[in-house]
mmCIF file with all atom_site columns, C-alpha atoms in Angstrom:
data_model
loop_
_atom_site.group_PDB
_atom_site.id
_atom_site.type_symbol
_atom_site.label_atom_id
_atom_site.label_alt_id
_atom_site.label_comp_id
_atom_site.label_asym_id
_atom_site.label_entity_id
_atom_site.label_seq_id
_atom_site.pdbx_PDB_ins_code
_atom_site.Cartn_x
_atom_site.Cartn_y
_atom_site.Cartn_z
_atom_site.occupancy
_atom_site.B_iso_or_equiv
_atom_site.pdbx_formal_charge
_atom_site.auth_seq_id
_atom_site.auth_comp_id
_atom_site.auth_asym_id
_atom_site.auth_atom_id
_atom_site.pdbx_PDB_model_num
ATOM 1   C CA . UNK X 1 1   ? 47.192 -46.401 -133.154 1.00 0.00 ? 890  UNK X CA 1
ATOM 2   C CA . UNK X 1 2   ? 49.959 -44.094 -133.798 1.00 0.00 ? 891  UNK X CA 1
ATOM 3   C CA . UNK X 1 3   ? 49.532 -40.890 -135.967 1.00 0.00 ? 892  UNK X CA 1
ATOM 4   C CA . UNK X 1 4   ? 52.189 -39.542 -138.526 1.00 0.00 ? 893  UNK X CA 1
ATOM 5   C CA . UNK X 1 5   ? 51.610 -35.723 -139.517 1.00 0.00 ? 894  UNK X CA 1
ATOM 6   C CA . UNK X 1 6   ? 54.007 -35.712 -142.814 1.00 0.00 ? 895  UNK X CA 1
ATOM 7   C CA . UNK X 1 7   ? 54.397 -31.870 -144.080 1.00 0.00 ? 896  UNK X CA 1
ATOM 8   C CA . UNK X 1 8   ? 55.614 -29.746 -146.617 1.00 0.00 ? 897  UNK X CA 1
ATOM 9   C CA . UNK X 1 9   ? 57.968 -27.062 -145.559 1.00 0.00 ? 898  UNK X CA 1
ATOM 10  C CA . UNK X 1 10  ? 57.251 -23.474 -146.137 1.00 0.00 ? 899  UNK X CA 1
ATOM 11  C CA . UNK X 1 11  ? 57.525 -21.412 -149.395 1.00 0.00 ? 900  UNK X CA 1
ATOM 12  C CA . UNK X 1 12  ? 61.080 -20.339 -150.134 1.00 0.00 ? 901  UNK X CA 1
ATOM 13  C CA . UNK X 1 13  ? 63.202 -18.219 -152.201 1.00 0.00 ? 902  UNK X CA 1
ATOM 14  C CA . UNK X 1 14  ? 63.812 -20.226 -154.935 1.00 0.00 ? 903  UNK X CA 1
ATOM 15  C CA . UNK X 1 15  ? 60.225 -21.810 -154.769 1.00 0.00 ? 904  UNK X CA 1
ATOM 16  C CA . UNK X 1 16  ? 58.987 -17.959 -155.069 1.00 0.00 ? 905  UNK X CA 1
ATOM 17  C CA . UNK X 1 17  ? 60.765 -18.144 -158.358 1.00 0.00 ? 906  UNK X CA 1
ATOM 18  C CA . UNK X 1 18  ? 59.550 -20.870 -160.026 1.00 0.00 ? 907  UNK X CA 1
ATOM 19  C CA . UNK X 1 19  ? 63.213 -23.212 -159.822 1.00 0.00 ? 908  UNK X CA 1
ATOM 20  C CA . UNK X 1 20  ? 63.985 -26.551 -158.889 1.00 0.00 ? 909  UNK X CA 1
ATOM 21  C CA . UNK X 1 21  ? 64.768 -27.154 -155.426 1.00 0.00 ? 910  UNK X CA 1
ATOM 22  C CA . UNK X 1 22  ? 66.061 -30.298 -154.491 1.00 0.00 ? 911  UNK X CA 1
ATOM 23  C CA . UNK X 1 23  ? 69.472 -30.928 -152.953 1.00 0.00 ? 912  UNK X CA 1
ATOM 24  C CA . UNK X 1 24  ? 69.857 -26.934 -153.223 1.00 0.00 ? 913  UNK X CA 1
ATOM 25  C CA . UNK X 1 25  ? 68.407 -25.282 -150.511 1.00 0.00 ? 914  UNK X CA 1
ATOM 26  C CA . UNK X 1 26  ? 67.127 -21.562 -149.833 1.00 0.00 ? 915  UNK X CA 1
ATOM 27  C CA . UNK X 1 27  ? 65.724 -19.984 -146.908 1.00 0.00 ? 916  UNK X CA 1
ATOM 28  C CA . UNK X 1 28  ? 61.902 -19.429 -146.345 1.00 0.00 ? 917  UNK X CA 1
ATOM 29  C CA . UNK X 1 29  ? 59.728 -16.209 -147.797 1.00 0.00 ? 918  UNK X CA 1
ATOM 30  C CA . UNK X 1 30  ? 57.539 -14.003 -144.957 1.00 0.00 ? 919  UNK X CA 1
ATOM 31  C CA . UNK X 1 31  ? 54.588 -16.155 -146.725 1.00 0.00 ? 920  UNK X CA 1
ATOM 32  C CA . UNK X 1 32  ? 56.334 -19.231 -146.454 1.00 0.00 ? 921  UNK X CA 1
ATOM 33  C CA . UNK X 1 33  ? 57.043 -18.042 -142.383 1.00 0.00 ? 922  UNK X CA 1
ATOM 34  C CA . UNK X 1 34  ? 53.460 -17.198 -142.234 1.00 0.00 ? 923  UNK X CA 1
ATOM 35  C CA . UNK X 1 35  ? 52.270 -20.822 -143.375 1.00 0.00 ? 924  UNK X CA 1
ATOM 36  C CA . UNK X 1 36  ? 54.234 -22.028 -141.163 1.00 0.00 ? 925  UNK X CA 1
ATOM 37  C CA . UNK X 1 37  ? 53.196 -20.271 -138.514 1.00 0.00 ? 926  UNK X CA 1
ATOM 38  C CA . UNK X 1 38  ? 49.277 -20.910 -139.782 1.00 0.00 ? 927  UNK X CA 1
ATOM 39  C CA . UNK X 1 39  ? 50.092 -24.705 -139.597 1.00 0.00 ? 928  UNK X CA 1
ATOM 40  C CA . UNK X 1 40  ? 51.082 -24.075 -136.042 1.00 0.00 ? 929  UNK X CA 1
ATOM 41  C CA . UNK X 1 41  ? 47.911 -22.613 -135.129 1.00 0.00 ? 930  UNK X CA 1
ATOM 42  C CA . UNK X 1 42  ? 45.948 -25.542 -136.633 1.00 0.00 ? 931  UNK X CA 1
ATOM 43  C CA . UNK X 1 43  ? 47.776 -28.133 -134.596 1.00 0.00 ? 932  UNK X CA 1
ATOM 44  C CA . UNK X 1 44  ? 47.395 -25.736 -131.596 1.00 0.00 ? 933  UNK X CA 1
ATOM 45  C CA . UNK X 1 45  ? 43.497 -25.654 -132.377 1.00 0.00 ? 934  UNK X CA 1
ATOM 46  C CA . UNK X 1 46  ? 43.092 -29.265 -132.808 1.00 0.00 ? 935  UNK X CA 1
ATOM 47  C CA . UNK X 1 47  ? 44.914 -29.538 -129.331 1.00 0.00 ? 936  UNK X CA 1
ATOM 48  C CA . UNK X 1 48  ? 47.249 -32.113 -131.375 1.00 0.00 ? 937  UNK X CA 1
ATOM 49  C CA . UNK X 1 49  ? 50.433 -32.645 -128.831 1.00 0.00 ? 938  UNK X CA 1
ATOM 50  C CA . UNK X 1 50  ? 53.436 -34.246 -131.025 1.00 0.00 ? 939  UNK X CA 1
ATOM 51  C CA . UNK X 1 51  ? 55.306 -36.796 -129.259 1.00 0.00 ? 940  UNK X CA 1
ATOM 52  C CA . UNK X 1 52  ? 58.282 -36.650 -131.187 1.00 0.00 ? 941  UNK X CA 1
ATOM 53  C CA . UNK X 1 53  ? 59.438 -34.251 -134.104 1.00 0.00 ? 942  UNK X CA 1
ATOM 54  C CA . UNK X 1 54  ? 61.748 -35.100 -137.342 1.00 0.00 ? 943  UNK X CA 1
ATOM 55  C CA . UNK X 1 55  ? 63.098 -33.233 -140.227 1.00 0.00 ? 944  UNK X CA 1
ATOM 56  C CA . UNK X 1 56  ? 65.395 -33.348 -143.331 1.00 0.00 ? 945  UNK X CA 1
ATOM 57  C CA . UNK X 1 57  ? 68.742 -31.587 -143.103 1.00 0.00 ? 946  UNK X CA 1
ATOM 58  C CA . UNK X 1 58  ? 67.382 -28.602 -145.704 1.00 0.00 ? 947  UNK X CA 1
ATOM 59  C CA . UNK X 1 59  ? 67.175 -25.606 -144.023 1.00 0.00 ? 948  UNK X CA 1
ATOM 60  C CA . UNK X 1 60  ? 63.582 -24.980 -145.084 1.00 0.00 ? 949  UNK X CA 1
ATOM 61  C CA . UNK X 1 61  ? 62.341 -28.308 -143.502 1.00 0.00 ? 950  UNK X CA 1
ATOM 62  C CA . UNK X 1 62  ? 64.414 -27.404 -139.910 1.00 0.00 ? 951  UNK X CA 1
ATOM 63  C CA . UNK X 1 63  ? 62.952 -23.577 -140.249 1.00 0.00 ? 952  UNK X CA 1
ATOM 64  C CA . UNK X 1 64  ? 59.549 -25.069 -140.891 1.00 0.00 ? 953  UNK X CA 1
ATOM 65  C CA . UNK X 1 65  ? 59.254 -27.350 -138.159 1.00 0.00 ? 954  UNK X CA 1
ATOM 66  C CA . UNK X 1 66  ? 61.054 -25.133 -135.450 1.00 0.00 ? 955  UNK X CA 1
ATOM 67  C CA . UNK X 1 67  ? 58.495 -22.803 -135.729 1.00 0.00 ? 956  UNK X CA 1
ATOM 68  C CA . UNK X 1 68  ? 55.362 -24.960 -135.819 1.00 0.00 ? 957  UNK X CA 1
ATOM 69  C CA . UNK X 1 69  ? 56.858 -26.901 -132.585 1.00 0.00 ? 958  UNK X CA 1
ATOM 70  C CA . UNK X 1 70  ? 59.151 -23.627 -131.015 1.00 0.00 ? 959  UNK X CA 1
ATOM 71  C CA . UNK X 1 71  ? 61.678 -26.886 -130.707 1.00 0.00 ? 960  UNK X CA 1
ATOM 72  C CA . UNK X 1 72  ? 65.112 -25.305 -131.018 1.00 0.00 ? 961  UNK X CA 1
ATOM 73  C CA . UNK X 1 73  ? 68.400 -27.188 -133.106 1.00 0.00 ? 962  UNK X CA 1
ATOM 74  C CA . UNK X 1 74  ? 68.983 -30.007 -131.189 1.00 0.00 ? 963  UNK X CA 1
ATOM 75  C CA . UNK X 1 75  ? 65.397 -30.236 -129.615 1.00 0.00 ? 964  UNK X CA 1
ATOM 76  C CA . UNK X 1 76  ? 63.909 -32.435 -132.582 1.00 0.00 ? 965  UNK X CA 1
ATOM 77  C CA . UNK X 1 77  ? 65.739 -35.489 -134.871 1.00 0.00 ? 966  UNK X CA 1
ATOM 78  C CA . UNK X 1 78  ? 67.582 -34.686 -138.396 1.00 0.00 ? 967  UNK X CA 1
ATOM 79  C CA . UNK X 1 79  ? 67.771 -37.296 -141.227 1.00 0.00 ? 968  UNK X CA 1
ATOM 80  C CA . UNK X 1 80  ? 69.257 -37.354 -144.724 1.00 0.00 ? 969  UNK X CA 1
ATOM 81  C CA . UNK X 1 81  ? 66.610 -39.734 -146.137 1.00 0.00 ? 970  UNK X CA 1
ATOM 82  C CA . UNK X 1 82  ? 63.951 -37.323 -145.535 1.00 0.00 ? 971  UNK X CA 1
ATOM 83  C CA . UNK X 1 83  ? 65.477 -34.401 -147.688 1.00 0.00 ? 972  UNK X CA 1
ATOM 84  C CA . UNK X 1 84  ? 63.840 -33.942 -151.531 1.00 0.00 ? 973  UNK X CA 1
ATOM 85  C CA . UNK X 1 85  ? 64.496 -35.575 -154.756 1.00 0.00 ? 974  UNK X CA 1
ATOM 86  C CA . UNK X 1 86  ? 68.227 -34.525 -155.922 1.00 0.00 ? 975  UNK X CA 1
ATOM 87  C CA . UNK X 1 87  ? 67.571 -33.382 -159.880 1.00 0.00 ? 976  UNK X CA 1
ATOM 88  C CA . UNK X 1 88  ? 71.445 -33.473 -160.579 1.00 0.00 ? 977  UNK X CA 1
ATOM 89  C CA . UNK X 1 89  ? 71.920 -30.584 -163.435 1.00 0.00 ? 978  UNK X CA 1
ATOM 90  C CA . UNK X 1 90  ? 68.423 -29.231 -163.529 1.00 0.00 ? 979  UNK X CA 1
ATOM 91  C CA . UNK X 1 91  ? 69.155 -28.184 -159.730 1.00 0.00 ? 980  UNK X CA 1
ATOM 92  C CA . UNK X 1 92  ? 68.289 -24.590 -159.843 1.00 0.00 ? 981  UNK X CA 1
ATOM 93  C CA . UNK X 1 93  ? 66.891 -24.662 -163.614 1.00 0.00 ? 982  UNK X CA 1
ATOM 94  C CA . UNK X 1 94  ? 63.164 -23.930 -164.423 1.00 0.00 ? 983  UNK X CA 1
ATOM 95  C CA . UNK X 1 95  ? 61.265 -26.663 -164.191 1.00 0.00 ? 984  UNK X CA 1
ATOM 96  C CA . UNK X 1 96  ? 59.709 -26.716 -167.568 1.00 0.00 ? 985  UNK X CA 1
ATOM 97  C CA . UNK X 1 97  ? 63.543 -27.482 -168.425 1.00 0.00 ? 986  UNK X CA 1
ATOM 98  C CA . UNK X 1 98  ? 62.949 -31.041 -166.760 1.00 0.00 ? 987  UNK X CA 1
ATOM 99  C CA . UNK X 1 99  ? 63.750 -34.145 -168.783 1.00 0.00 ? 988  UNK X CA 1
ATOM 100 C CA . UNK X 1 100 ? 60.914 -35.953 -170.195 1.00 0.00 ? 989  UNK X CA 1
ATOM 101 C CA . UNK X 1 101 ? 59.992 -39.209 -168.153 1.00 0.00 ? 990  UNK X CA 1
ATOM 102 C CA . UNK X 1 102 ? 61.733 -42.224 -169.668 1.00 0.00 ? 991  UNK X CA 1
ATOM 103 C CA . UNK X 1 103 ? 58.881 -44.215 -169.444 1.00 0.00 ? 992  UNK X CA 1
ATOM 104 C CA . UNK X 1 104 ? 55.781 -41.383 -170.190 1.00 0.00 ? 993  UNK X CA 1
ATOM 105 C CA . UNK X 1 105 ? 53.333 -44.430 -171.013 1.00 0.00 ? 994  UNK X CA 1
ATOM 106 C CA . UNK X 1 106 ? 53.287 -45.740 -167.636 1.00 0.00 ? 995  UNK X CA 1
ATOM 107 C CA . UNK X 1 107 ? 50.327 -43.666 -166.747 1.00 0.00 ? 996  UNK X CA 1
ATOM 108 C CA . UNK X 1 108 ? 52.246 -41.455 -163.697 1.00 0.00 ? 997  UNK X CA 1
ATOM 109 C CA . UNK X 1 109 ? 53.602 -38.288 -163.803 1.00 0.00 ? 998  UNK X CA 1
ATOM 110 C CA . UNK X 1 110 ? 56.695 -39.271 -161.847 1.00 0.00 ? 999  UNK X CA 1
ATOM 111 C CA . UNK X 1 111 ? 60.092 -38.328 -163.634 1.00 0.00 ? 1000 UNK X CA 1
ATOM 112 C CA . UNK X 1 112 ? 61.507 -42.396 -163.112 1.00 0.00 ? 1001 UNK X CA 1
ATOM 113 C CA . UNK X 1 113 ? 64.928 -42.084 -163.496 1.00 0.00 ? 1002 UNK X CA 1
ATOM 114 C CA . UNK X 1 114 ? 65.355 -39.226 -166.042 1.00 0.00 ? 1003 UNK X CA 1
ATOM 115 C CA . UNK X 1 115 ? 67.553 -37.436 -163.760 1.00 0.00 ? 1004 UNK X CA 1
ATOM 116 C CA . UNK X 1 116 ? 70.132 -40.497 -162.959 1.00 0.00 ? 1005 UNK X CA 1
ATOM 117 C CA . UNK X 1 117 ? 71.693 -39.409 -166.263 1.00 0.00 ? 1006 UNK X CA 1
ATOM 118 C CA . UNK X 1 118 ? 72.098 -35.631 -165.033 1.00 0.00 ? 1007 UNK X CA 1
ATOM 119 C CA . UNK X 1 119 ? 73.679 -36.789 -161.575 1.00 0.00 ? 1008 UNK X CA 1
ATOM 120 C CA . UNK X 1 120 ? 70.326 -37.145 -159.550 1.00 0.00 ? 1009 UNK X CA 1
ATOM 121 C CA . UNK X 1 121 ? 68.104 -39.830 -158.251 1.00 0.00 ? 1010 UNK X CA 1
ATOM 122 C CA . UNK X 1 122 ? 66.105 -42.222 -159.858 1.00 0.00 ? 1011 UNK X CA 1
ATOM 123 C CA . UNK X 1 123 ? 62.461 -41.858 -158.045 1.00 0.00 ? 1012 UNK X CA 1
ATOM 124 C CA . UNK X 1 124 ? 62.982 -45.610 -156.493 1.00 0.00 ? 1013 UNK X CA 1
ATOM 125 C CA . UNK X 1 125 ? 66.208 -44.366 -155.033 1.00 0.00 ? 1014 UNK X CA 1
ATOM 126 C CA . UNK X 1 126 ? 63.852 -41.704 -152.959 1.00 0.00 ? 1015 UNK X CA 1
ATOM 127 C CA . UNK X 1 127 ? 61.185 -43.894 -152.389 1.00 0.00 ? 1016 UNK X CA 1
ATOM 128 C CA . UNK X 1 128 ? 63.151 -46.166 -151.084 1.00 0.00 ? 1017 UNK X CA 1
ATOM 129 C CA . UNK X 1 129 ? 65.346 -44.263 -148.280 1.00 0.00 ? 1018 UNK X CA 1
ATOM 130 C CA . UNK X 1 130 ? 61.803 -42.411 -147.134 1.00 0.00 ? 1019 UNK X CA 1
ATOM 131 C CA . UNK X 1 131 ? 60.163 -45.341 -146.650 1.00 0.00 ? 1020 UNK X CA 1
ATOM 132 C CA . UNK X 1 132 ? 63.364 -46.779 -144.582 1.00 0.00 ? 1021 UNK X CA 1
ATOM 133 C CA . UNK X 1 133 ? 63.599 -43.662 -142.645 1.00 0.00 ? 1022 UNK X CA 1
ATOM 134 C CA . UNK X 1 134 ? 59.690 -43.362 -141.810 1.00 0.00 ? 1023 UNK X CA 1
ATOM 135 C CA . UNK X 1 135 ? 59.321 -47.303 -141.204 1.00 0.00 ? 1024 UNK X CA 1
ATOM 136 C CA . UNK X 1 136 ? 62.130 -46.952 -139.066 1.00 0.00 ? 1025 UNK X CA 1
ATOM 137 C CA . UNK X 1 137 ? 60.262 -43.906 -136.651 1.00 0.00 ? 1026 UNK X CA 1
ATOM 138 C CA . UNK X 1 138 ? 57.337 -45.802 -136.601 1.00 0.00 ? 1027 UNK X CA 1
ATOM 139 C CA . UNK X 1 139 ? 58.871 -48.704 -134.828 1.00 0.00 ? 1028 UNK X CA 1
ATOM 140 C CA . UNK X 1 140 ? 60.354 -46.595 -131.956 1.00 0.00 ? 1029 UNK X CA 1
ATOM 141 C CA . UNK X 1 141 ? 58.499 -43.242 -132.203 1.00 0.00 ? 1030 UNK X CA 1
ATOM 142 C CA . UNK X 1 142 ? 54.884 -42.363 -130.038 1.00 0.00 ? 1031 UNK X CA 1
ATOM 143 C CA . UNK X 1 143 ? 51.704 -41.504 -130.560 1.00 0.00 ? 1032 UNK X CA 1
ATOM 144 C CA . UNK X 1 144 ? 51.924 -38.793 -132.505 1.00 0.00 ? 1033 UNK X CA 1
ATOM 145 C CA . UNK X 1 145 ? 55.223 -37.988 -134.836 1.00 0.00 ? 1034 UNK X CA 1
ATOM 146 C CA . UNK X 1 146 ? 55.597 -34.258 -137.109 1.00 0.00 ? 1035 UNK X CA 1
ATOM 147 C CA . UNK X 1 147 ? 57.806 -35.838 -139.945 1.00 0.00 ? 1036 UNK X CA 1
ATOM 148 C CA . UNK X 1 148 ? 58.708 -32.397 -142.355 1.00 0.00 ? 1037 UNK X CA 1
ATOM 149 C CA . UNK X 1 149 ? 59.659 -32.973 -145.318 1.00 0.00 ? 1038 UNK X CA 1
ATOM 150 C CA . UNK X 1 150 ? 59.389 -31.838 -149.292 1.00 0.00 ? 1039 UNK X CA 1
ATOM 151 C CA . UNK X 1 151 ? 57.172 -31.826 -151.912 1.00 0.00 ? 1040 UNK X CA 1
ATOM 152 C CA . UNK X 1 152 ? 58.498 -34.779 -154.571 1.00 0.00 ? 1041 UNK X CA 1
ATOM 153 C CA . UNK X 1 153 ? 59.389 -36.895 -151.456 1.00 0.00 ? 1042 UNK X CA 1
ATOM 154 C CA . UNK X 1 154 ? 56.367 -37.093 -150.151 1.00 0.00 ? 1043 UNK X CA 1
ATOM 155 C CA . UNK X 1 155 ? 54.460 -37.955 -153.338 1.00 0.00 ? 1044 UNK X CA 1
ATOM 156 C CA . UNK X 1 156 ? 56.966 -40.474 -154.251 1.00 0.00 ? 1045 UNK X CA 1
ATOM 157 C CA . UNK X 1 157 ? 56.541 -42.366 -150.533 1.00 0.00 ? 1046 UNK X CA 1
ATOM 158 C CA . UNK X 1 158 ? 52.606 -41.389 -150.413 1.00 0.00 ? 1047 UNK X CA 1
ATOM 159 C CA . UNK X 1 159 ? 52.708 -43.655 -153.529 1.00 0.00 ? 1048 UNK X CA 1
ATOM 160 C CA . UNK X 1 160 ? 53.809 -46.774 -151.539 1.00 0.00 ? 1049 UNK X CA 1
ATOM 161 C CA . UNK X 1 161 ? 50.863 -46.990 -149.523 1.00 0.00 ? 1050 UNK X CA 1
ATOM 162 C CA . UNK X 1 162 ? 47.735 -44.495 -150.968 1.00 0.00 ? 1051 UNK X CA 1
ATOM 163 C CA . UNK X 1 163 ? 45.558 -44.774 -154.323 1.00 0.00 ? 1052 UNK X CA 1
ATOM 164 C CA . UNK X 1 164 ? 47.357 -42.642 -156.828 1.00 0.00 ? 1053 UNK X CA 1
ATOM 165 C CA . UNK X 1 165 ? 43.652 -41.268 -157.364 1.00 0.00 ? 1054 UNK X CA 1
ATOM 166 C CA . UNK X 1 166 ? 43.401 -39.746 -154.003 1.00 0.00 ? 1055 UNK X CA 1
ATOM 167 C CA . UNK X 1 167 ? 47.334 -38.488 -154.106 1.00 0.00 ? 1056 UNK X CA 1
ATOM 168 C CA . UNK X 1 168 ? 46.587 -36.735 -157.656 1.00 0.00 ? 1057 UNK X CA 1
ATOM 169 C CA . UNK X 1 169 ? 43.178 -35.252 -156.069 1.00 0.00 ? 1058 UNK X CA 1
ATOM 170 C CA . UNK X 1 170 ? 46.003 -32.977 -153.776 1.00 0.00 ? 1059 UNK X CA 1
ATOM 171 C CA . UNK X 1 171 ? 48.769 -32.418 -156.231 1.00 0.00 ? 1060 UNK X CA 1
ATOM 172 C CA . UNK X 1 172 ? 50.564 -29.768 -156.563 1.00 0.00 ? 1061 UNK X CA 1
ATOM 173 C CA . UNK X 1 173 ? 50.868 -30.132 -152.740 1.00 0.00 ? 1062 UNK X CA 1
ATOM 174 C CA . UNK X 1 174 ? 50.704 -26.244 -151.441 1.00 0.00 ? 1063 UNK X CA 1
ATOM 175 C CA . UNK X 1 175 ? 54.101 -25.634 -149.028 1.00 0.00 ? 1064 UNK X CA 1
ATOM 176 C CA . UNK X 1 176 ? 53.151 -26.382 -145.436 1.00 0.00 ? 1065 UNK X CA 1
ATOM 177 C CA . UNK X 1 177 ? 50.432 -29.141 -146.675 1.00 0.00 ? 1066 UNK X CA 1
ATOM 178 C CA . UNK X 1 178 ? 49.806 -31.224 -143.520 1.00 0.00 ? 1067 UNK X CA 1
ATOM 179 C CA . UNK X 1 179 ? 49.420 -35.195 -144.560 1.00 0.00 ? 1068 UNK X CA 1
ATOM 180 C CA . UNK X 1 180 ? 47.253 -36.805 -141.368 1.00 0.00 ? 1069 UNK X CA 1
ATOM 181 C CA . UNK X 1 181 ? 48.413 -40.794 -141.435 1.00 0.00 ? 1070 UNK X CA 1
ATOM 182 C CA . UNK X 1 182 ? 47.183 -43.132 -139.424 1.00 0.00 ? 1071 UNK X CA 1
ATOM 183 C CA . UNK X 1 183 ? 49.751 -46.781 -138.840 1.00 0.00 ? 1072 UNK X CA 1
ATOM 184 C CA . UNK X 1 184 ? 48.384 -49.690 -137.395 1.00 0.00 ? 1073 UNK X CA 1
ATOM 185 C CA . UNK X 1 185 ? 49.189 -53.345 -138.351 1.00 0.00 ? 1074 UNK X CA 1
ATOM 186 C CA . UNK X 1 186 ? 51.807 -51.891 -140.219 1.00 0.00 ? 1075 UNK X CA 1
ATOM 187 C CA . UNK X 1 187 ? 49.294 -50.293 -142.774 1.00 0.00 ? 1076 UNK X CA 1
ATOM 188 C CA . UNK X 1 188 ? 49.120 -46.640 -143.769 1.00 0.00 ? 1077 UNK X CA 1
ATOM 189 C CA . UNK X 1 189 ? 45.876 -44.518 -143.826 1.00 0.00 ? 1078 UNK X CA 1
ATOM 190 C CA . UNK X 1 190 ? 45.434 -41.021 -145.326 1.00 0.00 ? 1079 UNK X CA 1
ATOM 191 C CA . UNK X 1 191 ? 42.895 -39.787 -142.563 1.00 0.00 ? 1080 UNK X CA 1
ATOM 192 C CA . UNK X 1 192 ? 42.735 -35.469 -144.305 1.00 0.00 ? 1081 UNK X CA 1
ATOM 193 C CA . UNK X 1 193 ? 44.845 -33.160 -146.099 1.00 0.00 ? 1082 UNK X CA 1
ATOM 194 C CA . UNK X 1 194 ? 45.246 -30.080 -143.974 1.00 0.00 ? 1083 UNK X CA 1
ATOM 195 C CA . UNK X 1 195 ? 46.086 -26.821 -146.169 1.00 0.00 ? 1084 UNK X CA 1
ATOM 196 C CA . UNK X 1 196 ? 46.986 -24.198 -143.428 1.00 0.00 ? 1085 UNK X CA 1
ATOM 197 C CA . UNK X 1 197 ? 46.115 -21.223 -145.691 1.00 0.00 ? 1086 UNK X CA 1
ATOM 198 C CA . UNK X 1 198 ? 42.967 -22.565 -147.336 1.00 0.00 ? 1087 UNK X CA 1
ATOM 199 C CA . UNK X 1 199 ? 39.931 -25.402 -145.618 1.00 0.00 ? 1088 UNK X CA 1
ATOM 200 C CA . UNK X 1 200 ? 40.534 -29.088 -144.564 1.00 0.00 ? 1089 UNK X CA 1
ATOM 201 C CA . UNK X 1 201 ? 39.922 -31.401 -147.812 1.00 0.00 ? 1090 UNK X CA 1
#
């Protein structure tokens, strides 16, 4: 049984500040350094040994997972699909600026494609390329894989294979939130959420 530990990345500048962070990118806080350094000592505790180690380009992923594995640039795998929902114009803008969901009576609190209009991605468009990417380092990676990642990502691939019940139960997922899968038979399990700064739920 192979195990996928899918996190957050740490808090960062423009996260302090309450804006959109998607294809922009800003370095991590001391607190968002300090989660990651909290997640560390979790997987050090639970004497978890990561096989193999991937990240988005966005600095704030690469930061994150350097210094929970003390893998240097070149030491772990880079991908594109991995990187966060692209919002287009609301890039940088407060998020209470979003656009409305075009479909609001669908019962999720997904944005759909309200951003395609503004230059970003639909939310199919990032489901889609995460769950390519991911499938993809299942096939070839270990036992255990450290996938980092973002926020709206996440949720939007979470979605593919979890009960939206259980994913709303953890949102908004806290930076450096630590998502313990399990793949076998080519299903997905959520085994815990680990929240570095808070309990195990």
């Amino acid at each position: 049984m192979k195990k996928i530990y899918l996190m957050r990345h740490g808090e960062t500048r423009l996260n302090s500040m309450g804006l959109n962070q998607g294809s922009w990118d800003s370095p991590l806080t001391d607190l968002g350094i300090s989660q990651a350094m909290k997640a560390k000592e979790w997987f050090i505790k639970e004497a978890i040994k990561i096989d193999s180690a991937y990240s988005s380009y966005k600095e704030r992923a690469c930061h994150t997972l350097e210094i929970v594995t003390s893998l240097k640039d070149g030491q772990y795998k880079k991908d594109r699909r991995l990187s966060e929902w692209d919002f287009g114009m609301f890039e940088g803008q407060q998020s209470r600026l979003n656009p409305l969901p075009l479909n609001p009576d669908r019962g999720t609190k997904s944005f759909g494609k309200a951003f395609v209009s503004y230059g970003g991605e639909s939310d199919t468009d990032v489901s889609n390329r995460m769950d390519e990417c991911i499938l993809e380092i299942l096939k070839k990676t270990p036992k255990n894989t450290l996938i980092v990642s973002h926020g709206g990502s996440i949720y939007l691939w979470l979605q593919r294979y979890i009960e939206q019940a259980i994913i709303q139960s953890h949102v908004p997922f806290e930076n450096c939130s630590i998502f313990e899968l399990e793949y076998e038979n080519k299903k997905v399990s959520l085994n815990r959420v680990i929240k570095p700064l808070q309990n195990e739920t």
